[in-house]
XYZ file of C-alpha atoms in Angstrom:
147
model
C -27.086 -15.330 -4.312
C -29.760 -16.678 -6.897
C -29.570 -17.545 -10.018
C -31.230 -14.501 -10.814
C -29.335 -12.476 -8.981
C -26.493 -13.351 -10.353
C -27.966 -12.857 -13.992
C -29.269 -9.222 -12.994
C -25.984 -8.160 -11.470
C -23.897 -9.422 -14.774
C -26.426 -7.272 -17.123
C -25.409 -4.195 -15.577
C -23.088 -2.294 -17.737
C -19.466 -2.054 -17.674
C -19.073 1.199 -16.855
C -21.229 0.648 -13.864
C -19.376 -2.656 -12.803
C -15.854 -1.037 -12.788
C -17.251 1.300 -10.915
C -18.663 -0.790 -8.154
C -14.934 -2.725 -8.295
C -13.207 0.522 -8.072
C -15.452 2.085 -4.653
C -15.056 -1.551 -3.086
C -11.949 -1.572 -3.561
C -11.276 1.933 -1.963
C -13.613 1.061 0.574
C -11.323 -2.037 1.754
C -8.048 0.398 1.272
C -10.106 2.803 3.848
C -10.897 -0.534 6.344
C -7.408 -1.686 6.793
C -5.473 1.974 6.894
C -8.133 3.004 10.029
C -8.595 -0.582 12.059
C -5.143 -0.401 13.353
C -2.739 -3.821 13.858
C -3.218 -6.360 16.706
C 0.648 -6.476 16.964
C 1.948 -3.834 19.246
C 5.295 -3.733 17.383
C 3.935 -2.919 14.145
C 4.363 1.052 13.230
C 0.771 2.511 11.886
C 1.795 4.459 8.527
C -0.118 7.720 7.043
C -1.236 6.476 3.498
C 1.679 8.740 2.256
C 4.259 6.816 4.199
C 2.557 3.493 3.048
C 2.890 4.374 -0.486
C 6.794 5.328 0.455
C 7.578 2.318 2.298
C 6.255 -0.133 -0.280
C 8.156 2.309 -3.038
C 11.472 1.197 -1.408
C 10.027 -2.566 -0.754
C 10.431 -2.666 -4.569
C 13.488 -0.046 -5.085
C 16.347 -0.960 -2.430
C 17.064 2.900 -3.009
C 15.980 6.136 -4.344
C 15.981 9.748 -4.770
C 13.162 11.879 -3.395
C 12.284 12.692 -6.556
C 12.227 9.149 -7.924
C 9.909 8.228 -5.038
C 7.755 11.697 -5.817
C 7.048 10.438 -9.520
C 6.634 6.635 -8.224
C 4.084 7.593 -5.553
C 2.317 10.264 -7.164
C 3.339 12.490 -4.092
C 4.011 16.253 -4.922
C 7.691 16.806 -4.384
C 7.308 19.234 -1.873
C 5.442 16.952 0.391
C 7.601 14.174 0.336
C 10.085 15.826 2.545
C 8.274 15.744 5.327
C 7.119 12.079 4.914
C 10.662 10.956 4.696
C 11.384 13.071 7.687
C 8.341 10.657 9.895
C 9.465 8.260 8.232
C 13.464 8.722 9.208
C 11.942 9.736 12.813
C 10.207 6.492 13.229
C 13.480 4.937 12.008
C 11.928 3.105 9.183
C 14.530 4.928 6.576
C 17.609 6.365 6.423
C 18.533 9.327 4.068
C 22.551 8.714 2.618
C 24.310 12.146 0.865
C 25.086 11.216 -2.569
C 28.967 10.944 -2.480
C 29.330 12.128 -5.975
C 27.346 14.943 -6.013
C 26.556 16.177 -2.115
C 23.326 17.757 -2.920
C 21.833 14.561 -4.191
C 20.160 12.146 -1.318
C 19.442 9.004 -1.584
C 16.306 7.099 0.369
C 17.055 3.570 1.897
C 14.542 1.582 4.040
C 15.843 0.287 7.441
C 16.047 -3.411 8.756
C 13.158 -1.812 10.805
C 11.253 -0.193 8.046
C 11.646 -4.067 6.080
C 10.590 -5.721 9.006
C 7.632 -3.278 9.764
C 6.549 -3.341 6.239
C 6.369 -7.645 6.585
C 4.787 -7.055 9.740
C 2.078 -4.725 8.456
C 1.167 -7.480 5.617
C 0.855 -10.185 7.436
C -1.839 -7.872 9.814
C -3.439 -6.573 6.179
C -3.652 -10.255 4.954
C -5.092 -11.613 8.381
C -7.960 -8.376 8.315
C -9.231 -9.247 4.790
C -9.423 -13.029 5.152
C -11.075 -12.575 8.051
C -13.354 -9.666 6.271
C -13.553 -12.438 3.609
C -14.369 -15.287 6.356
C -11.310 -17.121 5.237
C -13.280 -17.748 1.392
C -10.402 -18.035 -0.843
C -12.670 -19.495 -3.806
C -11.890 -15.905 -5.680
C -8.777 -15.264 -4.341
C -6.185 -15.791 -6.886
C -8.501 -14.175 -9.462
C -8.711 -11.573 -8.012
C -4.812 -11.114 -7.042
C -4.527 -11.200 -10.590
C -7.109 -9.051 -11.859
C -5.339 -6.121 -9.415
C -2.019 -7.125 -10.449
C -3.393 -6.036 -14.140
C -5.159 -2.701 -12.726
């Protein structure tokens, strides 16, 4: 990139910079859910069950309505990813012993060790995508940490 370039591409407004950030960074979201993982032991995970799994990364437990508000799920849809989820043996589902209609949501030694698996393969696709370039990186780690 020139000098130029570079000038040209900072006068472009805001609004219209966010903008490019937000489609590039769907765009990447869409390249890593669809290329699949090298590792034949890693479980491929609807973007639902993605957003579930790294719910209970960062909550060692919680109600299907906890992970409903947390994910932006509708209720009624996260039943059946916590049932592919429980079928693929990635969590387990525990009857709340004080009140037996309550459920609580656990991940499974599986479901921790897919979900490590599954980063390591996201990491290795977009330093590859990136050529291995880590000039940016940390700003940018930090700039999504903030979004």
């Amino acid at each position: 990139m020139t000098k130029d370039d570079s000038t040209a591409r900072k006068a472009r407004p805001l609004t219209v910079r966010w903008a490019d950030l937000a489609d590039l960074i769907l765009i990447v979201a869409r390249e890593i859910q669809f290329r699949g993982y090298s590792d034949e032991r890693a479980v491929q995970l609807s973007q639902s069950e993605g957003m579930v799994m790294r719910h209970l990364v960062l909550h060692a437990s919680a109600t299907p309505s906890q992970i409903a508000a947390a994910t932006g799920l509708q209720r009624t849809n996260v039943s059946p990813v916590l049932r592919d989820l429980e079928t693929k043996g990635l969590i387990e589902r525990h009857v709340d012993p004080q009140d037996r209609r309550g459920v609580s949501v656990h991940r499974t030694r599986r479901g921790a060790e897919n979900y490590a698996l599954v980063r390591k393969e996201w990491g290795s696709a977009v330093s590859a995508a990136a050529g291995g370039d880590t000039a940016g990186l940390d700003a940018a780690v930090a700039l999504l940490k903030t979004i």
